[in-house]
Coordinates of C-alpha atoms and ligand atoms in Angstrom, one line a residue:
M1 CA 115.3 75.5 124.7
N2 CA 116.6 76.2 121.3
R3 CA 114.3 77.1 118.7
G4 CA 114.1 77.7 115.5
V5 CA 117.8 77.2 115.4
P6 CA 119.0 74.4 113.2
A7 CA 121.0 72.0 115.9
I8 CA 122.6 70.2 113.5
D9 CA 125.2 68.3 114.4
R10 CA 128.4 68.3 113.0
P11 CA 132.2 66.1 114.0
G12 CA 133.9 67.8 117.2
D13 CA 130.6 67.5 118.3
P14 CA 131.2 66.2 121.3
A15 CA 127.5 64.4 121.3
F16 CA 129.3 63.2 117.8
N17 CA 131.3 59.8 119.6
A18 CA 129.6 57.1 119.2
G19 CA 129.1 55.2 122.6
M20 CA 126.2 58.6 122.9
T21 CA 123.7 57.1 120.4
S22 CA 121.0 56.9 123.4
S23 CA 121.5 60.2 124.7
P24 CA 119.1 63.0 123.8
R25 CA 122.6 65.1 122.7
S26 CA 123.2 62.1 120.3
P27 CA 122.1 64.0 116.4
I28 CA 118.9 61.3 114.9
L29 CA 120.9 60.6 111.1
V30 CA 118.0 61.7 108.7
L31 CA 119.0 60.3 104.9
G32 CA 118.0 61.9 102.8
G33 CA 117.7 65.2 104.9
T34 CA 117.2 67.4 101.9
G35 CA 114.8 65.9 99.7
K36 CA 110.9 66.1 99.6
T37 CA 110.4 63.9 103.6
G38 CA 114.0 64.1 104.3
R39 CA 114.7 68.3 104.8
R40 CA 110.9 68.2 106.4
I41 CA 112.0 66.0 109.2
V42 CA 115.9 67.8 109.6
S43 CA 113.4 70.8 109.5
R44 CA 110.7 69.5 112.6
L45 CA 113.9 68.1 114.5
S46 CA 115.9 70.7 114.8
E47 CA 112.3 73.7 116.1
R48 CA 112.6 70.7 118.6
G49 CA 116.3 71.2 119.4
V50 CA 117.2 67.4 118.9
P51 CA 120.0 67.4 116.8
V52 CA 120.2 66.1 113.7
R53 CA 122.7 64.9 111.5
V54 CA 121.6 65.4 107.5
G55 CA 122.1 62.5 105.9
S56 CA 123.4 62.8 101.5
R57 CA 126.3 63.0 99.8
S58 CA 126.5 66.8 100.4
G59 CA 126.2 66.5 104.2
T60 CA 129.1 66.2 107.0
P61 CA 130.1 63.2 106.8
P62 CA 128.5 62.8 103.0
F63 CA 126.1 59.4 103.4
D64 CA 126.1 58.2 99.0
W65 CA 124.2 54.9 99.2
E66 CA 126.1 53.6 95.8
D67 CA 130.2 53.8 99.0
T68 CA 129.0 51.7 101.8
A69 CA 132.8 53.1 103.0
T70 CA 130.7 55.9 104.2
W71 CA 127.5 54.9 105.4
A72 CA 129.4 53.7 109.6
P73 CA 131.5 57.7 110.1
A74 CA 126.9 58.6 109.2
L75 CA 125.5 56.8 111.6
Q76 CA 128.2 57.3 114.3
G77 CA 127.1 58.0 117.9
A78 CA 123.6 58.7 115.9
R79 CA 120.9 58.1 118.4
A80 CA 118.4 57.2 115.5
A81 CA 117.6 57.0 111.6
Y82 CA 115.6 58.0 109.2
V83 CA 116.0 55.6 105.9
S84 CA 115.1 56.6 103.0
Y85 CA 116.4 54.6 100.3
F86 CA 117.9 56.3 96.8
P87 CA 117.2 56.5 93.8
D88 CA 113.7 54.1 95.0
I89 CA 112.9 51.8 97.5
A90 CA 110.8 49.5 94.2
V91 CA 114.4 49.3 92.0
P92 CA 115.8 46.4 92.5
G93 CA 119.1 46.0 95.7
A94 CA 117.0 48.0 97.8
P95 CA 116.6 46.1 100.0
E96 CA 120.1 44.8 100.1
A97 CA 121.3 48.2 100.6
V98 CA 118.2 48.6 103.6
A99 CA 119.4 44.9 104.9
E100 CA 123.5 46.0 105.3
L101 CA 122.6 49.6 106.5
A102 CA 120.2 47.5 109.1
R103 CA 122.7 45.4 110.3
I104 CA 126.2 48.7 110.2
A105 CA 123.6 50.6 112.5
V106 CA 122.2 48.6 114.9
Q107 CA 126.0 47.1 115.1
G108 CA 127.6 50.7 114.9
G109 CA 124.6 50.8 118.7
T110 CA 122.2 52.9 115.7
R111 CA 119.2 50.5 117.0
R112 CA 116.1 52.8 116.2
L113 CA 115.2 52.6 112.6
V114 CA 112.4 54.0 110.7
L115 CA 112.0 53.5 107.0
L116 CA 110.2 54.7 104.6
S117 CA 108.5 52.4 102.4
G118 CA 106.4 52.2 99.7
R119 CA 102.9 51.1 98.4
G120 CA 102.7 47.9 96.5
E121 CA 105.7 46.9 95.7
E122 CA 107.2 44.3 95.9
E123 CA 111.0 45.8 96.2
A124 CA 110.4 48.0 99.2
L125 CA 107.7 44.1 100.6
R126 CA 112.1 42.6 100.8
A127 CA 113.5 46.4 102.5
E128 CA 110.6 46.3 104.8
T129 CA 111.2 43.1 105.5
E130 CA 115.0 43.0 106.0
L131 CA 114.8 46.0 108.3
R132 CA 112.0 43.7 110.4
D133 CA 114.6 41.2 110.5
S134 CA 117.7 42.8 111.5
G135 CA 117.7 43.0 114.9
A136 CA 116.6 46.5 115.1
D137 CA 114.3 49.2 116.4
W138 CA 112.6 49.4 113.8
T139 CA 109.3 51.8 112.6
I140 CA 107.6 50.8 108.6
V141 CA 106.2 54.7 107.0
R142 CA 104.8 53.1 103.5
C143 CA 103.5 56.0 101.4
S144 CA 101.1 56.3 97.8
W145 CA 102.2 58.6 96.2
F146 CA 103.3 62.2 97.4
N147 CA 101.2 66.0 96.8
Q148 CA 104.3 67.1 96.4
N149 CA 105.4 65.1 93.7
F150 CA 104.0 67.6 91.6
S151 CA 105.3 70.8 93.6
E152 CA 108.3 69.5 94.1
D153 CA 110.1 67.6 91.8
Y154 CA 109.4 65.1 88.4
L155 CA 106.6 66.6 87.4
R156 CA 106.5 70.2 88.6
E157 CA 107.7 71.2 85.4
S158 CA 104.7 69.3 83.8
V159 CA 102.6 71.4 85.3
L160 CA 104.6 75.1 84.7
A161 CA 104.3 74.0 80.5
G162 CA 100.4 72.9 81.0
E163 CA 100.3 69.6 80.4
V164 CA 101.7 66.4 82.3
T165 CA 101.4 63.3 80.3
L166 CA 101.7 59.7 81.8
P167 CA 100.5 56.7 80.8
V168 CA 97.7 56.2 83.2
S169 CA 94.1 55.2 83.5
D170 CA 91.2 56.6 86.0
V171 CA 92.6 54.5 88.5
P172 CA 92.0 56.2 92.0
E173 CA 94.9 56.8 93.6
P174 CA 95.6 57.7 97.6
F175 CA 97.3 60.9 97.0
V176 CA 100.2 61.8 100.4
D177 CA 101.3 65.4 101.4
A178 CA 105.0 64.7 102.1
E179 CA 103.8 66.9 106.0
D180 CA 102.2 64.4 107.4
I181 CA 104.9 62.2 106.6
A182 CA 107.5 63.8 108.2
D183 CA 105.0 63.7 111.2
V184 CA 104.4 60.9 111.4
A185 CA 108.2 59.9 110.9
V186 CA 109.0 62.2 114.1
A187 CA 106.7 61.1 116.3
A188 CA 108.2 57.3 115.5
L189 CA 112.5 58.9 116.0
T190 CA 111.3 60.6 119.0
D191 CA 108.7 58.2 120.7
D192 CA 109.2 54.5 121.1
R193 CA 105.4 53.4 121.4
H194 CA 105.5 53.7 117.7
I195 CA 108.5 50.9 117.9
G196 CA 107.2 47.6 115.9
Q197 CA 104.4 49.5 113.5
L198 CA 103.8 49.8 110.5
Y199 CA 101.9 52.0 109.4
E200 CA 100.3 52.9 106.1
L201 CA 99.9 56.8 105.6
T202 CA 97.6 57.9 102.4
G203 CA 95.5 60.7 102.1
P204 CA 92.1 61.0 103.2
R205 CA 90.5 60.5 99.4
L206 CA 90.9 58.2 96.7
L207 CA 91.4 60.5 92.9
T208 CA 91.9 60.0 89.2
F209 CA 95.8 61.9 88.5
A210 CA 93.2 64.1 85.6
D211 CA 91.4 64.9 89.7
A212 CA 94.5 65.6 91.1
V213 CA 95.6 67.6 88.3
G214 CA 91.9 69.7 87.6
E215 CA 92.8 70.4 91.5
I216 CA 96.0 72.1 91.2
G217 CA 94.3 73.6 87.8
A218 CA 91.7 74.8 90.2
A219 CA 94.3 75.9 93.1
S220 CA 96.6 77.2 90.9
G221 CA 94.4 80.0 87.9
R222 CA 97.1 77.8 85.5
D223 CA 95.7 75.6 82.2
V224 CA 96.9 72.9 83.2
R225 CA 95.4 69.2 82.1
L226 CA 96.7 65.8 82.1
A227 CA 97.0 64.2 78.5
R228 CA 97.5 59.9 78.9
V229 CA 100.0 58.4 76.4
S230 CA 100.6 54.6 76.1
G231 CA 103.2 54.2 78.3
E232 CA 105.7 53.5 75.2
E233 CA 105.0 57.0 73.7
F234 CA 106.2 57.4 77.3
A235 CA 108.9 55.4 77.9
A236 CA 110.4 57.6 74.1
G237 CA 108.7 61.3 74.9
L238 CA 110.9 60.1 78.3
A239 CA 114.6 58.8 75.6
G240 CA 113.7 61.8 73.0
H241 CA 114.7 64.2 76.3
G242 CA 117.9 62.9 77.8
V243 CA 116.2 60.5 80.5
P244 CA 118.2 57.4 81.3
A245 CA 117.5 54.4 80.6
D246 CA 117.2 53.0 84.2
V247 CA 115.4 55.9 85.3
I248 CA 112.9 56.0 82.2
S249 CA 112.0 51.5 83.2
L250 CA 112.0 52.8 87.2
L251 CA 108.7 56.0 85.9
R252 CA 107.1 52.8 83.5
Y253 CA 106.8 50.5 86.5
L254 CA 105.4 52.9 88.7
F255 CA 103.0 54.7 86.7
T256 CA 101.7 51.4 85.0
E257 CA 102.3 48.1 87.0
V258 CA 101.8 49.5 90.5
L259 CA 98.8 51.7 89.4
D260 CA 96.9 49.6 88.4
G261 CA 94.5 50.0 91.6
R262 CA 96.6 47.4 94.5
N263 CA 96.2 51.0 95.7
A264 CA 93.8 52.5 94.9
N265 CA 92.2 52.2 99.0
L266 CA 92.5 54.3 101.8
A267 CA 94.3 53.5 104.7
D268 CA 94.2 55.0 108.5
G269 CA 98.4 55.9 109.6
V270 CA 98.1 59.1 109.5
Q271 CA 95.4 58.3 112.1
R272 CA 96.7 55.5 113.8
A273 CA 100.3 57.1 113.9
L274 CA 99.2 60.9 115.0
G275 CA 95.1 60.5 116.8
R276 CA 94.4 63.1 114.0
P277 CA 92.8 62.9 110.0
A278 CA 95.6 62.9 107.0
R279 CA 95.7 66.5 105.2
D280 CA 94.2 67.0 101.7
F281 CA 95.4 67.3 98.6
R282 CA 93.3 69.9 97.6
E283 CA 94.8 72.1 101.0
F284 CA 98.1 70.7 99.4
A285 CA 97.0 72.1 96.1
R286 CA 95.8 75.3 97.4
R287 CA 99.1 75.8 100.2
A288 CA 101.7 74.9 96.5
A289 CA 99.9 77.0 95.0
A290 CA 100.5 80.4 97.5
G291 CA 104.1 79.5 97.9
G292 CA 104.7 80.0 93.9
A293 CA 105.2 75.8 93.9
W294 CA 103.7 76.8 90.5
S295 CA 104.4 80.6 89.6
A296 CA 107.4 79.7 87.0
A297 CA 107.0 80.9 83.7
Ligands
NAP1 N1 108.2 59.9 95.5 C1 106.4 59.3 95.6 O1 105.7 59.4 95.6 C2 106.8 58.1 96.7 C3 106.0 57.2 97.4 C4 106.6 55.5 98.5 C5 108.2 55.9 97.9 N2 109.0 56.9 97.9 C6 110.2 56.6 98.5 O2 110.9 58.0 98.8 C7 112.1 58.3 99.1 C8 112.6 59.1 98.2 O3 112.7 59.8 99.6 P1 112.0 62.0 99.3 O4 110.4 61.7 98.3 O5 111.3 62.1 100.6 O6 113.9 62.2 98.6 P2 113.9 62.7 97.4 O7 113.1 64.2 97.5 O8 113.6 62.2 96.1 O9 115.6 63.2 97.6 C9 116.9 62.6 97.1 C10 117.1 62.8 98.1 O10 118.6 62.0 98.6 C11 119.0 61.8 98.2 N3 120.1 61.6 97.1 C12 120.5 61.8 95.8 N4 121.4 60.7 95.6 C13 121.8 59.9 97.0 C14 122.9 58.8 97.1 N5 123.4 58.2 96.2 N6 123.1 58.9 98.3 C15 122.7 59.0 99.5 N7 121.0 60.1 99.3 C16 121.6 60.2 98.0 C17 119.5 63.6 97.3 O11 120.4 64.5 99.1 P3 121.7 64.2 97.9 O12 121.5 65.1 96.0 O13 122.0 65.8 98.2 O14 122.7 63.2 97.8 C18 118.8 64.0 98.3 O15 118.2 63.8 100.5 C19 112.4 56.5 98.1 O16 113.3 55.9 97.7 C20 111.7 56.3 97.2 O17 111.1 54.8 96.7 C21 108.4 57.6 97.5

């Protein structure tokens, strides 16, 4: 066993060759392998002694969604791949990119593909359809909003600043833990029983953004509040901080259109995939606070 020793593969390693895609020694490619979900998947697979290839612009070989020429080399010899699209599965062009990646993967012998998708998003649904139609042995992991957006991504700064400013109403969201997403993805990548399954992942509880911010305040001991603004004010605030127009438009879409109540319901994907309940937001907030997520000045 290779416990705790990262089994990250490299070109030159014998298992890196095409034609070994079903061998236990051939690697699993994790796209977005340095991101919130991907790095947890890399770490879990490595702990099990599964060879892993990190797919990102800093991977070896590098993988870049904006450069199709990098896709086949990254997939070469991989027995399975976790497909996390960047910048977001909800943006125009995502379905076409997923379709092309799946085509290249299946053609090269990487049939087992696990797609990270989003709930209630038109482009995400189209990307899912492309994957299902690709001839791959697919699993779809369709997720609600990640808890870790507050601790490891764009909302962390606002928590530290004491005010999370968003164009949100009181529509509740069943935030999901990236730890659960990683557990489900690893199960899907390593166990054929998950082929052809669509897992809709949510947490076990509906919370408004005000509830979520309140729980973070309680867990961290920080004085932090939610400030509600209009979509226009939100966009103007981001523009004032130099955020690019396409990112502003994506965030506005996610916080207004997608957060209109369509996803205000719980799903049982974690229970179905893993046979246990999903982790609760309160547990996440305690764990993140204890880990120092909101300790920086
Ligand atoms: N956040 C949510 O609440 C939520 C909910 C549902 C679905 N999703 C979906 O989750 C996905 C993001 O997953 P995540 O949150 O785990 O990742 P993440 O934390 O956003 O990290 C982004 C990853 O993508 C890589 N990356 C950046 N630019 C890239 C490029 N041009 N080509 C290839 N890789 C690139 C980054 O690595 P390098 O910088 O090293 O390249 C990093 O590994 C998106 O598709 C999003 O739609 C998110």
